[in-house]
Structures are given as C-alpha cells and as structure tokens.
Coordinates of C-alpha atoms and ligand atoms in Angstrom, one line a residue:
M1 CA 2.5 2.7 32.6
P2 CA -1.3 3.5 32.7
Q3 CA -4.3 2.1 31.0
E4 CA -5.9 4.5 28.9
S5 CA -9.3 4.5 29.4
A6 CA -9.9 5.6 25.7
A7 CA -12.6 2.8 23.4
P8 CA -9.9 0.4 21.4
Y9 CA -12.2 2.8 18.5
G10 CA -12.0 6.0 20.1
L11 CA -9.1 8.4 19.1
T12 CA -6.1 8.1 20.6
P13 CA -4.1 4.1 21.9
T14 CA -4.8 2.4 24.5
A15 CA -2.3 0.7 26.0
D16 CA -2.5 -3.1 27.8
L17 CA -1.2 -3.9 31.3
A18 CA 2.6 -3.9 29.9
G19 CA 2.3 -1.1 28.2
R20 CA 1.6 -2.0 24.2
T21 CA 0.0 -0.2 22.2
L22 CA -3.1 -2.0 21.3
F23 CA -4.1 -2.2 17.6
P24 CA -7.9 -2.8 17.3
H25 CA -8.3 -4.3 14.4
R26 CA -8.2 -7.9 13.3
H27 CA -7.7 -7.6 9.6
L28 CA -5.4 -4.7 7.5
L29 CA -8.3 -4.0 4.3
A30 CA -8.4 0.1 3.5
I31 CA -7.2 3.1 4.7
S32 CA -9.8 4.6 5.7
Q33 CA -10.6 2.2 8.9
L34 CA -7.6 3.5 9.9
K35 CA -7.7 6.5 12.0
P36 CA -4.4 7.9 11.7
W37 CA -3.2 7.1 15.1
E38 CA -3.2 3.3 13.5
I39 CA -1.3 4.0 10.4
R40 CA 1.0 5.9 13.0
F41 CA 1.5 3.7 14.8
L42 CA 2.1 1.1 11.4
L43 CA 4.6 2.6 9.9
D44 CA 6.7 3.6 14.2
E45 CA 7.3 -0.1 13.6
A46 CA 8.5 -0.6 10.5
E47 CA 10.9 1.4 10.9
H48 CA 12.8 -1.3 13.7
W49 CA 12.3 -3.8 10.5
V50 CA 14.3 -0.5 8.3
A51 CA 16.9 -0.9 10.8
V52 CA 16.5 -5.0 11.1
N53 CA 16.8 -5.3 7.4
R54 CA 19.8 -2.8 7.2
S55 CA 21.7 -3.7 9.7
S56 CA 22.7 -6.7 10.2
A57 CA 23.0 -10.2 7.4
Q58 CA 21.6 -12.2 9.2
K59 CA 17.6 -10.9 8.5
H60 CA 15.5 -14.4 9.6
D61 CA 14.2 -12.9 13.3
G62 CA 11.1 -15.9 14.6
R63 CA 9.0 -14.1 15.4
L64 CA 6.1 -16.2 13.5
A65 CA 7.6 -19.8 13.1
G66 CA 4.8 -22.5 13.3
L67 CA 2.9 -20.3 11.1
T68 CA 1.0 -20.0 7.6
Q69 CA 1.1 -17.3 5.8
I70 CA -1.1 -18.1 1.8
N71 CA -0.9 -14.9 -0.4
A72 CA -3.9 -15.9 -2.4
F73 CA -2.7 -13.7 -5.6
F74 CA -6.0 -13.8 -8.1
E75 CA -3.6 -10.9 -10.3
N76 CA -0.4 -10.8 -11.2
S77 CA 2.4 -8.5 -9.3
T78 CA 6.2 -8.6 -8.9
R79 CA 6.1 -6.2 -5.8
T80 CA 4.3 -7.1 -4.0
L81 CA 3.6 -10.9 -3.8
L82 CA 7.6 -10.8 -3.6
S83 CA 7.9 -7.8 -0.8
F84 CA 5.0 -10.8 1.2
E85 CA 6.6 -13.7 0.9
I86 CA 10.3 -11.8 1.8
A87 CA 8.6 -10.3 4.8
G88 CA 6.6 -13.0 5.7
K89 CA 9.8 -15.4 5.6
R90 CA 12.2 -12.6 7.8
L91 CA 10.2 -13.2 10.0
G92 CA 10.0 -17.1 10.5
A93 CA 6.8 -17.7 9.0
D94 CA 5.4 -20.5 6.1
V95 CA 4.3 -19.3 2.7
V96 CA 2.5 -20.5 1.1
N97 CA 1.2 -18.2 -2.5
M98 CA -1.7 -19.9 -4.6
H99 CA -1.6 -17.9 -8.6
A100 CA -5.1 -17.9 -9.6
A101 CA -3.8 -19.0 -13.3
T102 CA -3.2 -22.2 -12.0
S103 CA -6.2 -23.0 -9.1
S104 CA -9.1 -24.3 -9.4
V105 CA -10.7 -20.3 -9.4
K106 CA -10.3 -21.4 -13.2
K107 CA -12.0 -24.4 -13.1
G108 CA -15.3 -22.3 -12.0
E109 CA -14.4 -22.4 -8.5
T110 CA -16.7 -19.4 -6.5
L111 CA -14.7 -16.8 -3.9
I112 CA -16.0 -18.2 -0.4
D113 CA -15.5 -21.4 -1.7
T114 CA -12.2 -21.2 -2.6
A115 CA -12.2 -18.7 1.1
V116 CA -13.9 -21.7 2.9
T117 CA -10.6 -24.5 1.6
L118 CA -8.2 -21.4 2.4
N119 CA -9.8 -21.7 6.0
A120 CA -10.3 -24.8 5.9
M121 CA -6.4 -26.1 5.8
R122 CA -5.9 -23.7 9.2
A123 CA -3.6 -20.7 7.4
D124 CA -2.4 -17.8 10.5
V125 CA -2.8 -15.2 8.3
I126 CA -3.8 -14.7 4.6
V127 CA -2.8 -11.7 2.2
I128 CA -5.5 -11.4 -0.8
R129 CA -4.7 -9.3 -4.0
H130 CA -8.4 -9.5 -6.7
G131 CA -8.8 -7.7 -9.1
S132 CA -12.6 -7.0 -7.8
S133 CA -12.5 -4.4 -5.1
G134 CA -14.3 -6.0 -2.3
A135 CA -13.3 -9.3 -2.5
V136 CA -10.9 -9.3 0.1
Q137 CA -13.8 -7.2 2.7
L138 CA -15.7 -11.2 1.4
I139 CA -13.1 -13.1 2.3
A140 CA -11.4 -11.6 5.1
D141 CA -15.9 -12.6 6.6
K142 CA -15.3 -16.2 5.9
V143 CA -11.6 -17.6 7.4
D144 CA -11.2 -16.9 11.0
C145 CA -7.7 -15.3 10.9
P146 CA -6.2 -12.0 10.5
V147 CA -7.3 -11.7 6.1
L148 CA -4.2 -8.6 4.8
N149 CA -5.9 -6.5 1.5
A150 CA -2.6 -7.5 -1.3
G151 CA -4.9 -4.7 -3.9
D152 CA -8.9 -4.3 -4.4
G153 CA -10.2 -3.7 -8.1
W154 CA -10.1 -0.8 -7.6
H155 CA -10.2 0.1 -4.7
E156 CA -7.2 -0.4 -2.3
H157 CA -3.6 -1.2 -1.3
P158 CA -3.5 -0.3 1.7
T159 CA 0.3 -1.4 2.1
Q160 CA 1.0 0.3 -1.1
A161 CA 0.2 3.6 0.5
L162 CA 1.7 3.0 4.2
L163 CA 5.3 2.3 2.5
D164 CA 4.6 5.0 0.7
A165 CA 4.0 7.4 3.4
L166 CA 6.8 5.6 5.8
T167 CA 9.1 6.7 2.5
I168 CA 8.2 10.1 2.8
R169 CA 8.2 10.1 6.5
R170 CA 11.9 8.8 6.2
R171 CA 12.9 11.5 3.4
K172 CA 10.7 14.5 4.5
G173 CA 10.3 13.9 8.3
G174 CA 6.7 14.7 8.0
F175 CA 3.5 15.6 6.3
E176 CA 2.5 18.6 7.7
G177 CA 1.8 21.3 5.6
L178 CA 3.8 18.6 2.4
I179 CA 2.1 19.4 -0.9
V180 CA 1.9 16.3 -2.3
T181 CA 0.2 15.8 -6.2
I182 CA -0.5 12.7 -7.7
C183 CA -0.6 11.9 -11.0
G184 CA -2.3 9.0 -13.7
D185 CA -4.8 7.3 -14.1
V186 CA -6.8 8.3 -10.4
L187 CA -9.5 6.2 -11.2
H188 CA -8.4 3.2 -12.0
S189 CA -5.9 3.5 -9.3
R190 CA -6.3 2.1 -5.7
V191 CA -3.1 2.8 -4.6
A192 CA -4.0 6.3 -5.2
R193 CA -7.5 5.7 -3.5
S194 CA -4.8 4.7 -0.6
N195 CA -2.3 6.8 -1.0
M196 CA -5.0 9.9 -0.8
L197 CA -6.9 9.0 2.6
C198 CA -3.5 8.1 4.7
L199 CA -1.2 11.4 3.4
A200 CA -4.5 13.5 4.0
A201 CA -4.8 11.5 7.4
L202 CA -1.8 11.9 8.1
G203 CA -2.1 16.4 7.5
A204 CA -1.0 16.5 3.7
Q205 CA -1.7 18.9 1.4
V206 CA -2.7 16.8 -2.6
R207 CA -3.3 17.2 -4.8
V208 CA -4.8 15.3 -7.4
A209 CA -3.6 15.6 -11.6
A210 CA -5.7 13.2 -14.4
P211 CA -7.1 14.0 -17.3
A212 CA -10.8 14.8 -16.8
T213 CA -12.2 10.8 -17.5
L214 CA -9.8 9.5 -15.6
T215 CA -10.7 12.0 -12.4
P216 CA -12.3 9.6 -9.9
A217 CA -16.1 12.4 -8.6
A218 CA -15.3 12.0 -5.3
V219 CA -11.7 12.7 -4.6
D220 CA -12.8 16.2 -2.8
C221 CA -14.6 13.1 -0.6
M222 CA -10.6 11.3 0.3
G223 CA -9.5 14.3 1.4
A224 CA -7.7 15.6 -2.2
V225 CA -8.2 18.4 -4.6
A226 CA -8.5 17.6 -8.4
T227 CA -7.3 19.3 -10.8
T228 CA -6.9 18.7 -15.1
D229 CA -3.9 20.7 -15.4
F230 CA -0.2 18.6 -14.5
D231 CA 2.0 21.7 -14.8
A232 CA -0.5 23.8 -12.2
A233 CA -0.7 21.1 -9.3
L234 CA 3.4 20.2 -10.4
D235 CA 3.3 24.3 -8.9
G236 CA 5.4 23.6 -5.1
A237 CA 5.1 19.7 -4.5
D238 CA 6.7 18.6 -2.4
V239 CA 7.1 14.7 -4.0
V240 CA 5.1 13.7 -6.8
M241 CA 3.5 10.6 -7.4
M242 CA 3.4 9.3 -10.6
L243 CA 0.6 6.5 -11.9
R244 CA 0.7 4.1 -14.4
L245 CA -2.3 4.0 -16.6
Q246 CA -4.8 0.6 -16.5
N247 CA -5.1 0.2 -19.5
E248 CA -6.2 -3.2 -18.8
R249 CA -8.9 -2.3 -16.0
M250 CA -9.5 0.7 -18.6
D251 CA -12.2 -0.5 -20.6
G252 CA -12.5 2.0 -24.4
A253 CA -10.0 4.1 -24.3
F254 CA -9.9 6.6 -21.9
I255 CA -7.1 9.0 -23.4
P256 CA -7.0 9.8 -27.2
S257 CA -3.6 8.2 -27.6
P258 CA -0.7 7.5 -25.0
R259 CA 2.0 10.2 -26.5
E260 CA -1.3 12.7 -26.3
Y261 CA -1.2 11.9 -22.7
H262 CA 2.8 11.9 -22.3
M263 CA 2.5 15.5 -24.0
L264 CA 0.3 16.4 -20.5
Y265 CA 0.5 14.5 -17.7
G266 CA 4.4 12.7 -18.6
L267 CA 7.3 13.8 -15.8
T268 CA 10.0 14.6 -17.6
P269 CA 12.8 16.6 -15.8
E270 CA 11.5 20.1 -17.1
R271 CA 8.1 19.3 -15.8
L272 CA 9.6 18.0 -12.5
A273 CA 11.4 21.7 -12.7
K274 CA 8.2 22.8 -11.7
A275 CA 7.8 21.5 -8.2
K276 CA 10.5 22.4 -5.4
P277 CA 13.6 22.0 -5.9
D278 CA 14.2 19.3 -3.9
A279 CA 10.9 17.3 -4.3
L280 CA 10.6 14.0 -4.2
V281 CA 9.6 11.6 -7.1
M282 CA 7.9 8.0 -6.2
H283 CA 5.9 5.7 -8.2
P284 CA 4.3 2.7 -6.9
G285 CA 4.9 0.2 -10.2
P286 CA 5.4 -1.2 -12.5
M287 CA 6.2 1.8 -14.8
N288 CA 5.5 3.0 -18.5
R289 CA 9.5 4.2 -19.4
G290 CA 8.5 6.6 -22.1
V291 CA 4.6 6.9 -20.9
E292 CA 3.4 8.4 -17.7
I293 CA 7.7 9.0 -16.3
T294 CA 10.8 9.6 -19.0
S295 CA 13.8 8.0 -17.8
G296 CA 16.5 11.0 -17.0
V297 CA 13.6 11.4 -14.1
A298 CA 13.7 7.8 -13.2
D299 CA 16.8 7.2 -12.8
D300 CA 16.9 10.1 -10.7
P301 CA 19.5 8.9 -7.7
D302 CA 19.1 12.4 -6.2
R303 CA 15.4 13.1 -6.7
S304 CA 14.4 9.4 -7.5
A305 CA 12.5 7.2 -4.8
I306 CA 11.6 4.7 -6.4
T307 CA 13.3 1.5 -5.2
E308 CA 13.1 3.2 -2.0
Q309 CA 9.6 2.5 -2.1
V310 CA 10.0 -1.1 -3.5
E311 CA 12.7 -2.1 0.4
M312 CA 10.5 0.6 2.6
G313 CA 7.4 -2.2 0.9
V314 CA 8.7 -5.1 3.2
A315 CA 9.4 -2.9 5.9
V316 CA 6.1 -2.3 6.5
R317 CA 4.4 -5.3 5.2
M318 CA 7.4 -7.7 8.1
A319 CA 5.4 -4.8 11.0
C320 CA 1.5 -5.2 9.5
L321 CA 2.2 -9.6 9.5
D322 CA 3.3 -9.2 13.3
V323 CA 1.3 -6.8 14.4
L324 CA -1.9 -9.2 13.3
T325 CA -0.7 -11.9 14.3
R326 CA 0.2 -11.0 17.3
S327 CA -3.4 -12.8 19.2
A328 CA -2.6 -15.9 17.2
R329 CA 0.7 -15.8 19.2
N330 CA -0.5 -15.6 22.3
I331 CA 0.4 -11.4 23.0
E332 CA -2.5 -10.8 24.9
G333 CA -4.6 -8.0 23.9
W334 CA -4.7 -8.0 21.1
A335 CA -7.7 -7.3 18.6
Ligands
NCD401 C1 0.2 -1.6 -8.3 C2 -0.7 -2.7 -8.2 O1 -1.1 -3.5 -8.1 O2 -2.5 -1.8 -7.5 N1 1.7 -2.0 -8.4 C3 1.9 -2.6 -6.8 O3 0.7 -3.1 -5.8 N2 3.9 -1.8 -6.8 C4 -0.1 -0.1 -9.3 C5 -0.2 -0.9 -11.0 O4 -0.2 -2.3 -11.3 O5 -0.6 -0.7 -11.1

C-alpha cells in the first residue's frame, strides 16, 4: 500500500510501509485532541475486539504479554476500572490496580511524586482516573509510557465517549444527521463533554437539555445546542443519553429537589414517546433510578442500550491499550 504524504497530524491517516494506519498520539487524554479519522480508527479497531469477545470462549489474546499495566484510580469506579482490568488481562498484560484510598496519596504524597513512583516501576501503560481536571495530563507529562485518561474531574472521559460512539454506530449504522439528546448534569459531567466533542466530530447533531444551573457556558464550542426544555430536546431524537446528578461535585444546591428535577428532567416511558419510535436510550452508569431515569425505560430491552455500553467498554479499552502500546511492542512506525 502506498505511503500517504500527509503529516502525522494531518486530516487524513498516514500509513507505514506495511499499510498499517499510524495513530499519531502517545497518550489518550481527551477527545478534543483527536481528529475525526482517529476516532473512527479506534472504533474500527474496537469492532475487532467485539467480535473476538463474542465469538470465542477463549478470549485471551496475549499480545500485551510481558507488559505491565497500572490502573491508578484516585476516584471510585466500578465499570471503568473493571473493564480496563478485563481488557488488559484479555490482551495478556500484567495488570496491577492502585486504589488511592489505600495508597500513600492519603499520607499527603503529591501527584508528581506519585507519577515519579509509578514511572520508576517501569510500567508500560498507565490508566488514570483523578478527581481534578488536568491531573492526568500532568502525570502523562512526567512518565515514559503511554497514559490513558479514565476520567479527570469535570474535564474528559475519552474511552466512555468512544464506547458510546461504538454503541450508537452499531445500533444506528452511522452518525450523519443523527440527533442525540444528552440530558442531566452536563455541567459536572466529563462524560457529556467527551460525548459532545466526539459525536459532533463524527457528524451527529447534539442537543443538551439541563437546568440552566447545570448547563456549562461553552456548550456551543463543544458542538452542541443547549436548552432547558427536555421535552423540546426529545422531539425527533434518535438517541437519548441520560446523566446522573453528580452530587459529589456540587457545592450547594443546583436543583430545587430531586422530585422536582425528576418531573422536569427524568426520562419516563411517556416522555420517551416524544423521541423517535426507535430512539435508543443510553446511560454511562451508575444510574439513580427514579431520579434521572425510571426502571421502565432503563430495563426496556427494545430501547435501552445500557448493558451493551458496558460490553462495548471492554472492546474499546482493548483497542486503546493495543494501539497505544504498539510502539512499546516494537511495532515500527508507531507514535
Ligand atoms: C461516569 C464517570 O465516572 O464519569 N461513570 C462511568 O465512568 N461509567 C459517570 C458518573 O459517575 O456519573
């Protein structure tokens, strides 16, 4: 296959002499740093892992054998931590989890000292979740291996957006002209930020519905249109993505009461009827049933893609771990 002449950071993919697409990033820190083709490339890579995970009882691949993956989680997590762990293990990596609650972070160690310590252990890839926006970038700047952002503060959660995009692409066939309504605590949500950027980059029309107090100022810069009217935002929607109220990030009251919030912004079967008849319901989890979503919607097998999102999470994380460690595995020409 001929080598394309575009620069690595150009709009089109470049290929090495063997015809492999070059992913021009050392780390995966934010969707805002990715070009549309780079997002599509990671989704295509993930498709391979969906097929492998579904088809075979023997899911172990082994291509990361001998590499050490450290999952450093400074914030609670169920889905993201577990799926990064399963993804690493299916690829054959030695996976080690560091929980901040039981680490020296609680003894006052600075983030930079923690980064230097992780680096001295010669990890080959580090996955980090942190409560402060920008913390993952700070660690990435201090270590010698690829870093994956598993969620930093209110900022970004890139693998969540990739797994959501993969779920949507598989169910709806593409993004062009698709109307995606994201509803909930958008202000505090790294999931919403990454999703707005990702879905807009892929060609979807993104609507955001939230109380004014929970709507960030620069929604339009992230490719979305904001409204406080959830019913209007549901009109004609192909996908409805619900978000949890992130109470742990709220300083004071942002809503009058959970009951009132549910009346205006809770997704019920009646409200879902305002969207397209085949509209897909999504939620990154954890769900607060009876607040932003009712069980009648969340558990509807015809409409809800919530468990499929979890399945796609493993495949997307396998793809990201594989792609980012290609240079450590001496696959030539990788960033
Ligand atoms: C989200 C997160 O942690 O940002 N959850 C997840 O990763 N699946 C959303 C949330 O906590 O509400």
